[in-house]
């Protein structure tokens, strides 16, 4: 997919990986709509990079539908969706106070998994109804954000791991389901990236992840993530796959 001139949606676009991705897409000529939960923040981010901002909680189905309508009215049918909205969720399955609080567990699943699926399915349906483009008759591309914790679940990360593991599992499944309509589905599983979310990670965990990386031994920059998004857009042979973006690190148990 040539992103130049395409309408694109980026959830979690007001911060971190989503904001860097949106900026790179705008630079590549895409007409980008940022979706994020706080109206002031999403509008400020959109103004900063030359995008359109829509406040939307990805767990609120009516708000998602309304946001997609507004984005389409502004830019036409989005051919690219990058799902970056997400929250952390440190909690033991059985902690000092007993079994995990299911409302807290469900909240992480709700934002990271249900929110992603809600956007993915609603945006895919719109892509499927649009005209095919290019030599492969492609109609659209969805890129979800997983995490390497989906593969090496760390102690105290059960809700987050479950939410990201489901995104990994859905990648091939959704790609198969959408293939007849020319819509690709990919996921990126980042390691540790320098964003506001990583500020909550304890320093000793950060040190372990950085020192266990093969090369380079540093935080990932949000721009590294955005670069991969653009590569996935360009390369139509990438489909149904999760790409680890982690400098080769394998997470320890804690
Ligand atoms: N930073 C890392 O090291 C790292 C590693 C692996 C995976 N990830 C994943 O990458 C994605 C982006 O994270 P980030 O590091 O850029 O974090 P971030 O906190 O900078 O950005 C996340 C964005 O999602 C938004 N968001 C949260 N809940 C929302 C909701 N209900 N509706 C709409 N927007 C909502 C936030 O407002 C925020 O702008 C997340 O899915 C995260 O789990 C991050």
mmCIF file of C-alpha atoms and ligand atoms in Angstrom:
data_model
loop_
_atom_site.group_PDB
_atom_site.id
_atom_site.type_symbol
_atom_site.label_atom_id
_atom_site.label_comp_id
_atom_site.label_asym_id
_atom_site.label_seq_id
_atom_site.Cartn_x
_atom_site.Cartn_y
_atom_site.Cartn_z
ATOM 1 C CA UNK A 1 0.000 0.000 0.000
ATOM 2 C CA UNK A 2 1.246 3.426 -0.950
ATOM 3 C CA UNK A 3 0.166 5.532 2.030
ATOM 4 C CA UNK A 4 0.517 8.780 0.112
ATOM 5 C CA UNK A 5 -2.984 10.265 -0.092
ATOM 6 C CA UNK A 6 -4.622 7.421 1.868
ATOM 7 C CA UNK A 7 -6.932 8.025 4.802
ATOM 8 C CA UNK A 8 -5.551 6.410 7.959
ATOM 9 C CA UNK A 9 -6.712 5.930 11.560
ATOM 10 C CA UNK A 10 -4.384 5.697 14.540
ATOM 11 C CA UNK A 11 -5.848 4.842 17.954
ATOM 12 C CA UNK A 12 -3.906 5.928 21.008
ATOM 13 C CA UNK A 13 -2.652 8.590 18.617
ATOM 14 C CA UNK A 14 -2.162 11.303 21.245
ATOM 15 C CA UNK A 15 0.919 9.699 22.787
ATOM 16 C CA UNK A 16 3.891 7.379 22.443
ATOM 17 C CA UNK A 17 3.916 4.815 19.649
ATOM 18 C CA UNK A 18 0.617 6.013 18.178
ATOM 19 C CA UNK A 19 1.733 9.644 17.970
ATOM 20 C CA UNK A 20 5.069 8.746 16.342
ATOM 21 C CA UNK A 21 3.251 6.510 13.850
ATOM 22 C CA UNK A 22 0.736 9.215 13.013
ATOM 23 C CA UNK A 23 3.537 11.738 12.506
ATOM 24 C CA UNK A 24 5.386 9.392 10.148
ATOM 25 C CA UNK A 25 2.201 8.700 8.201
ATOM 26 C CA UNK A 26 1.474 12.420 7.809
ATOM 27 C CA UNK A 27 5.070 12.916 6.572
ATOM 28 C CA UNK A 28 4.479 10.125 4.049
ATOM 29 C CA UNK A 29 1.423 11.941 2.711
ATOM 30 C CA UNK A 30 -1.411 10.135 4.517
ATOM 31 C CA UNK A 31 -4.510 11.942 5.776
ATOM 32 C CA UNK A 32 -4.491 10.820 9.370
ATOM 33 C CA UNK A 33 -7.177 10.793 12.047
ATOM 34 C CA UNK A 34 -6.010 10.363 15.628
ATOM 35 C CA UNK A 35 -8.376 8.673 18.066
ATOM 36 C CA UNK A 36 -7.708 8.963 21.781
ATOM 37 C CA UNK A 37 -9.769 9.247 24.927
ATOM 38 C CA UNK A 38 -9.012 12.825 26.006
ATOM 39 C CA UNK A 39 -10.398 15.546 23.715
ATOM 40 C CA UNK A 40 -7.888 18.254 24.653
ATOM 41 C CA UNK A 41 -4.883 15.943 24.303
ATOM 42 C CA UNK A 42 -5.967 14.401 21.028
ATOM 43 C CA UNK A 43 -6.746 17.782 19.490
ATOM 44 C CA UNK A 44 -3.403 19.215 20.631
ATOM 45 C CA UNK A 45 -1.534 16.219 19.202
ATOM 46 C CA UNK A 46 -3.449 16.450 15.931
ATOM 47 C CA UNK A 47 -2.693 20.178 15.593
ATOM 48 C CA UNK A 48 0.974 19.519 16.313
ATOM 49 C CA UNK A 49 1.415 17.037 13.441
ATOM 50 C CA UNK A 50 -1.199 18.177 10.915
ATOM 51 C CA UNK A 51 -3.770 15.448 11.550
ATOM 52 C CA UNK A 52 -7.473 15.362 12.463
ATOM 53 C CA UNK A 53 -8.222 14.583 16.109
ATOM 54 C CA UNK A 54 -11.304 12.769 17.425
ATOM 55 C CA UNK A 55 -11.846 11.985 21.089
ATOM 56 C CA UNK A 56 -13.027 8.426 21.489
ATOM 57 C CA UNK A 57 -12.847 5.807 24.217
ATOM 58 C CA UNK A 58 -12.181 2.587 22.311
ATOM 59 C CA UNK A 59 -14.275 0.606 24.806
ATOM 60 C CA UNK A 60 -17.389 2.676 24.007
ATOM 61 C CA UNK A 61 -18.917 1.105 20.903
ATOM 62 C CA UNK A 62 -21.203 4.020 20.066
ATOM 63 C CA UNK A 63 -18.270 6.424 20.394
ATOM 64 C CA UNK A 64 -16.165 4.245 18.077
ATOM 65 C CA UNK A 65 -18.889 4.213 15.416
ATOM 66 C CA UNK A 66 -19.300 7.992 15.724
ATOM 67 C CA UNK A 67 -15.522 8.518 15.505
ATOM 68 C CA UNK A 68 -15.265 6.393 12.349
ATOM 69 C CA UNK A 69 -18.117 8.402 10.809
ATOM 70 C CA UNK A 70 -16.349 11.686 11.590
ATOM 71 C CA UNK A 71 -13.022 10.420 10.262
ATOM 72 C CA UNK A 72 -14.627 9.190 7.056
ATOM 73 C CA UNK A 73 -16.505 12.459 6.560
ATOM 74 C CA UNK A 74 -13.216 14.346 6.881
ATOM 75 C CA UNK A 75 -10.887 12.088 4.869
ATOM 76 C CA UNK A 76 -12.872 9.356 3.089
ATOM 77 C CA UNK A 77 -12.733 5.624 3.847
ATOM 78 C CA UNK A 78 -9.681 4.778 5.920
ATOM 79 C CA UNK A 79 -7.544 2.143 4.179
ATOM 80 C CA UNK A 80 -5.152 1.839 7.108
ATOM 81 C CA UNK A 81 -5.895 1.321 10.804
ATOM 82 C CA UNK A 82 -3.085 1.227 13.374
ATOM 83 C CA UNK A 83 -4.352 0.216 16.820
ATOM 84 C CA UNK A 84 -2.065 1.610 19.523
ATOM 85 C CA UNK A 85 -4.572 2.449 22.293
ATOM 86 C CA UNK A 86 -3.686 0.422 25.352
ATOM 87 C CA UNK A 87 -3.140 0.463 29.096
ATOM 88 C CA UNK A 88 -0.710 -1.396 31.352
ATOM 89 C CA UNK A 89 -2.088 -3.700 34.024
ATOM 90 C CA UNK A 90 0.278 -4.963 36.674
ATOM 91 C CA UNK A 91 -1.482 -7.402 39.030
ATOM 92 C CA UNK A 92 -0.738 -10.908 40.268
ATOM 93 C CA UNK A 93 -3.252 -13.634 39.519
ATOM 94 C CA UNK A 94 -3.108 -14.501 43.208
ATOM 95 C CA UNK A 95 -1.555 -11.783 45.329
ATOM 96 C CA UNK A 96 -1.195 -11.033 49.041
ATOM 97 C CA UNK A 97 -4.877 -10.009 49.161
ATOM 98 C CA UNK A 98 -6.055 -13.157 47.394
ATOM 99 C CA UNK A 99 -7.277 -13.791 43.844
ATOM 100 C CA UNK A 100 -7.085 -10.987 41.324
ATOM 101 C CA UNK A 101 -9.880 -8.405 41.303
ATOM 102 C CA UNK A 102 -11.824 -9.430 38.197
ATOM 103 C CA UNK A 103 -13.055 -5.894 37.521
ATOM 104 C CA UNK A 104 -9.430 -4.689 37.223
ATOM 105 C CA UNK A 105 -8.509 -7.708 35.095
ATOM 106 C CA UNK A 106 -11.519 -7.113 32.833
ATOM 107 C CA UNK A 107 -10.672 -3.437 32.390
ATOM 108 C CA UNK A 108 -7.304 -4.300 30.845
ATOM 109 C CA UNK A 109 -8.924 -6.883 28.560
ATOM 110 C CA UNK A 110 -11.608 -4.385 27.667
ATOM 111 C CA UNK A 111 -9.242 -1.632 26.519
ATOM 112 C CA UNK A 112 -6.406 -3.693 25.029
ATOM 113 C CA UNK A 113 -8.380 -6.518 23.431
ATOM 114 C CA UNK A 114 -12.045 -5.570 23.080
ATOM 115 C CA UNK A 115 -11.152 -2.013 22.050
ATOM 116 C CA UNK A 116 -8.753 -3.325 19.406
ATOM 117 C CA UNK A 117 -11.291 -5.825 18.071
ATOM 118 C CA UNK A 118 -14.029 -3.192 17.999
ATOM 119 C CA UNK A 119 -11.916 -0.828 15.891
ATOM 120 C CA UNK A 120 -10.540 -3.631 13.731
ATOM 121 C CA UNK A 121 -13.918 -5.073 12.781
ATOM 122 C CA UNK A 122 -15.700 -1.770 12.246
ATOM 123 C CA UNK A 123 -12.853 -0.321 10.170
ATOM 124 C CA UNK A 124 -12.428 -3.578 8.213
ATOM 125 C CA UNK A 125 -16.112 -3.602 7.256
ATOM 126 C CA UNK A 126 -15.701 -0.108 5.789
ATOM 127 C CA UNK A 127 -12.512 -1.114 3.943
ATOM 128 C CA UNK A 128 -14.265 -4.185 2.494
ATOM 129 C CA UNK A 129 -16.988 -1.984 1.004
ATOM 130 C CA UNK A 130 -14.437 0.289 -0.706
ATOM 131 C CA UNK A 131 -12.924 -0.089 -4.183
ATOM 132 C CA UNK A 132 -9.829 -2.303 -4.502
ATOM 133 C CA UNK A 133 -6.574 -0.497 -5.198
ATOM 134 C CA UNK A 134 -3.193 -1.192 -6.782
ATOM 135 C CA UNK A 135 -1.774 -4.257 -8.569
ATOM 136 C CA UNK A 136 -2.966 -6.663 -5.822
ATOM 137 C CA UNK A 137 -6.498 -5.266 -5.509
ATOM 138 C CA UNK A 138 -5.798 -4.405 -1.883
ATOM 139 C CA UNK A 139 -8.632 -2.759 0.044
ATOM 140 C CA UNK A 140 -7.009 -2.097 3.380
ATOM 141 C CA UNK A 141 -4.547 -2.947 6.122
ATOM 142 C CA UNK A 142 -4.919 -3.312 9.876
ATOM 143 C CA UNK A 143 -1.895 -3.259 12.182
ATOM 144 C CA UNK A 144 -2.518 -4.122 15.833
ATOM 145 C CA UNK A 145 -0.085 -3.667 18.712
ATOM 146 C CA UNK A 146 0.695 -6.732 20.790
ATOM 147 C CA UNK A 147 3.720 -7.052 23.117
ATOM 148 C CA UNK A 148 6.537 -9.530 23.617
ATOM 149 C CA UNK A 149 4.903 -10.282 26.988
ATOM 150 C CA UNK A 150 2.438 -12.304 24.924
ATOM 151 C CA UNK A 151 5.254 -14.857 24.487
ATOM 152 C CA UNK A 152 7.231 -14.546 27.734
ATOM 153 C CA UNK A 153 4.580 -13.615 30.294
ATOM 154 C CA UNK A 154 6.148 -11.989 33.317
ATOM 155 C CA UNK A 155 5.035 -12.482 36.905
ATOM 156 C CA UNK A 156 2.361 -9.951 37.822
ATOM 157 C CA UNK A 157 1.337 -9.233 34.238
ATOM 158 C CA UNK A 158 -1.508 -11.725 33.755
ATOM 159 C CA UNK A 159 -4.189 -9.324 32.520
ATOM 160 C CA UNK A 160 -1.820 -7.519 30.143
ATOM 161 C CA UNK A 161 -0.350 -10.813 28.878
ATOM 162 C CA UNK A 162 -3.821 -12.250 28.259
ATOM 163 C CA UNK A 163 -4.898 -9.141 26.349
ATOM 164 C CA UNK A 164 -1.800 -9.153 24.137
ATOM 165 C CA UNK A 165 -1.774 -12.930 23.661
ATOM 166 C CA UNK A 166 -5.264 -12.687 22.218
ATOM 167 C CA UNK A 167 -4.113 -10.036 19.762
ATOM 168 C CA UNK A 168 -1.310 -12.364 18.649
ATOM 169 C CA UNK A 169 -3.779 -15.242 18.199
ATOM 170 C CA UNK A 170 -6.241 -13.120 16.240
ATOM 171 C CA UNK A 171 -3.679 -11.927 13.697
ATOM 172 C CA UNK A 172 -3.647 -14.998 11.451
ATOM 173 C CA UNK A 173 -7.320 -15.706 12.099
ATOM 174 C CA UNK A 174 -8.475 -12.222 11.074
ATOM 175 C CA UNK A 175 -6.071 -12.146 8.107
ATOM 176 C CA UNK A 176 -7.630 -15.390 6.854
ATOM 177 C CA UNK A 177 -11.138 -14.078 7.373
ATOM 178 C CA UNK A 178 -10.523 -10.754 5.615
ATOM 179 C CA UNK A 179 -8.338 -12.104 2.789
ATOM 180 C CA UNK A 180 -11.105 -12.619 0.240
ATOM 181 C CA UNK A 181 -11.849 -8.884 0.490
ATOM 182 C CA UNK A 182 -8.221 -7.806 0.106
ATOM 183 C CA UNK A 183 -7.675 -6.618 3.683
ATOM 184 C CA UNK A 184 -4.384 -7.562 5.386
ATOM 185 C CA UNK A 185 -3.946 -7.958 9.140
ATOM 186 C CA UNK A 186 -0.582 -7.681 10.894
ATOM 187 C CA UNK A 187 0.597 -7.129 14.455
ATOM 188 C CA UNK A 188 3.752 -5.697 15.985
ATOM 189 C CA UNK A 189 4.995 -7.064 19.315
ATOM 190 C CA UNK A 190 7.249 -4.368 20.786
ATOM 191 C CA UNK A 191 9.830 -4.894 23.478
ATOM 192 C CA UNK A 192 10.549 -1.912 25.708
ATOM 193 C CA UNK A 193 9.872 1.461 24.095
ATOM 194 C CA UNK A 194 10.480 4.932 25.476
ATOM 195 C CA UNK A 195 6.936 6.240 25.907
ATOM 196 C CA UNK A 196 4.824 7.558 28.798
ATOM 197 C CA UNK A 197 3.590 3.983 29.414
ATOM 198 C CA UNK A 198 7.150 2.781 30.078
ATOM 199 C CA UNK A 199 7.522 5.380 32.861
ATOM 200 C CA UNK A 200 5.555 3.031 35.138
ATOM 201 C CA UNK A 201 7.979 0.139 34.607
ATOM 202 C CA UNK A 202 10.267 -0.301 37.665
ATOM 203 C CA UNK A 203 13.914 0.713 36.981
ATOM 204 C CA UNK A 204 15.234 -2.787 37.772
ATOM 205 C CA UNK A 205 12.895 -4.314 35.170
ATOM 206 C CA UNK A 206 14.027 -1.727 32.603
ATOM 207 C CA UNK A 207 17.699 -2.493 33.369
ATOM 208 C CA UNK A 208 17.086 -6.228 32.947
ATOM 209 C CA UNK A 209 15.294 -5.819 29.618
ATOM 210 C CA UNK A 210 17.918 -3.446 28.208
ATOM 211 C CA UNK A 211 20.879 -5.559 29.377
ATOM 212 C CA UNK A 212 19.297 -8.798 28.068
ATOM 213 C CA UNK A 213 18.769 -7.348 24.586
ATOM 214 C CA UNK A 214 21.041 -8.831 21.920
ATOM 215 C CA UNK A 215 21.672 -5.542 20.101
ATOM 216 C CA UNK A 216 21.174 -2.638 20.400
ATOM 217 C CA UNK A 217 20.974 -2.429 24.193
ATOM 218 C CA UNK A 218 18.629 0.518 24.569
ATOM 219 C CA UNK A 219 14.975 1.496 24.721
ATOM 220 C CA UNK A 220 13.209 1.342 21.396
ATOM 221 C CA UNK A 221 12.346 4.774 20.063
ATOM 222 C CA UNK A 222 8.740 5.374 18.993
ATOM 223 C CA UNK A 223 10.196 6.241 15.563
ATOM 224 C CA UNK A 224 11.547 2.647 15.278
ATOM 225 C CA UNK A 225 7.970 1.434 15.684
ATOM 226 C CA UNK A 226 6.651 3.956 13.152
ATOM 227 C CA UNK A 227 9.299 2.810 10.638
ATOM 228 C CA UNK A 228 8.031 -0.752 10.886
ATOM 229 C CA UNK A 229 4.447 0.380 10.344
ATOM 230 C CA UNK A 230 5.519 2.082 7.108
ATOM 231 C CA UNK A 231 7.451 -1.021 6.005
ATOM 232 C CA UNK A 232 4.386 -3.199 6.596
ATOM 233 C CA UNK A 233 2.291 -0.786 4.555
ATOM 234 C CA UNK A 234 4.754 -0.934 1.654
ATOM 235 C CA UNK A 235 5.192 -4.710 1.570
ATOM 236 C CA UNK A 236 2.039 -6.564 0.479
ATOM 237 C CA UNK A 237 3.632 -9.958 1.188
ATOM 238 C CA UNK A 238 3.411 -9.282 4.927
ATOM 239 C CA UNK A 239 0.120 -10.710 6.159
ATOM 240 C CA UNK A 240 -1.188 -12.750 9.102
ATOM 241 C CA UNK A 241 2.088 -12.365 11.012
ATOM 242 C CA UNK A 242 3.252 -10.852 14.286
ATOM 243 C CA UNK A 243 6.651 -9.144 14.096
ATOM 244 C CA UNK A 244 8.719 -8.872 17.263
ATOM 245 C CA UNK A 245 10.416 -5.466 17.503
ATOM 246 C CA UNK A 246 12.654 -5.942 20.515
ATOM 247 C CA UNK A 247 16.404 -5.993 19.684
ATOM 248 C CA UNK A 248 16.308 -9.748 20.301
ATOM 249 C CA UNK A 249 15.468 -9.649 24.001
ATOM 250 C CA UNK A 250 13.717 -12.567 25.728
ATOM 251 C CA UNK A 251 11.967 -11.479 28.908
ATOM 252 C CA UNK A 252 12.860 -12.981 32.283
ATOM 253 C CA UNK A 253 10.144 -14.251 34.614
ATOM 254 C CA UNK A 254 10.213 -10.956 36.523
HETATM 255 N N1 LIG B 1 5.970 1.328 25.500
HETATM 256 C C1 LIG B 1 6.269 0.042 25.528
HETATM 257 O O1 LIG B 1 7.335 -0.361 26.000
HETATM 258 C C2 LIG B 1 5.301 -0.962 24.949
HETATM 259 C C3 LIG B 1 5.742 -2.293 24.853
HETATM 260 C C4 LIG B 1 4.882 -3.248 24.321
HETATM 261 C C5 LIG B 1 3.624 -2.875 23.882
HETATM 262 N N2 LIG B 1 3.221 -1.579 24.003
HETATM 263 C C6 LIG B 1 1.865 -1.273 23.530
HETATM 264 O O2 LIG B 1 1.948 -0.199 22.612
HETATM 265 C C7 LIG B 1 0.709 0.521 22.601
HETATM 266 C C8 LIG B 1 1.022 2.001 22.723
HETATM 267 O O3 LIG B 1 1.572 2.233 24.014
HETATM 268 P P1 LIG B 1 2.540 3.449 24.356
HETATM 269 O O4 LIG B 1 3.768 2.872 24.922
HETATM 270 O O5 LIG B 1 2.607 4.352 23.179
HETATM 271 O O6 LIG B 1 1.732 4.076 25.570
HETATM 272 P P2 LIG B 1 1.121 5.530 25.793
HETATM 273 O O7 LIG B 1 0.536 5.477 27.163
HETATM 274 O O8 LIG B 1 2.118 6.585 25.466
HETATM 275 O O9 LIG B 1 -0.045 5.612 24.706
HETATM 276 C C9 LIG B 1 -1.221 4.889 24.827
HETATM 277 C C10 LIG B 1 -2.363 5.766 24.369
HETATM 278 O O10 LIG B 1 -3.575 4.998 24.424
HETATM 279 C C11 LIG B 1 -4.588 5.848 24.893
HETATM 280 N N3 LIG B 1 -5.690 5.081 25.472
HETATM 281 C C12 LIG B 1 -5.668 4.326 26.583
HETATM 282 N N4 LIG B 1 -6.891 3.834 26.842
HETATM 283 C C13 LIG B 1 -7.705 4.299 25.858
HETATM 284 C C14 LIG B 1 -9.074 4.143 25.583
HETATM 285 N N5 LIG B 1 -9.876 3.424 26.370
HETATM 286 N N6 LIG B 1 -9.577 4.744 24.483
HETATM 287 C C15 LIG B 1 -8.776 5.491 23.677
HETATM 288 N N7 LIG B 1 -7.477 5.691 23.902
HETATM 289 C C16 LIG B 1 -6.941 5.098 24.979
HETATM 290 C C17 LIG B 1 -3.900 6.726 25.937
HETATM 291 O O11 LIG B 1 -4.674 7.895 26.228
HETATM 292 C C18 LIG B 1 -2.569 7.004 25.279
HETATM 293 O O12 LIG B 1 -2.609 8.187 24.508
HETATM 294 C C19 LIG B 1 -0.113 -0.062 23.744
HETATM 295 O O13 LIG B 1 -1.048 -0.986 23.230
HETATM 296 C C20 LIG B 1 0.916 -0.779 24.592
HETATM 297 O O14 LIG B 1 0.341 -1.849 25.318
HETATM 298 C C21 LIG B 1 4.030 -0.613 24.518
#
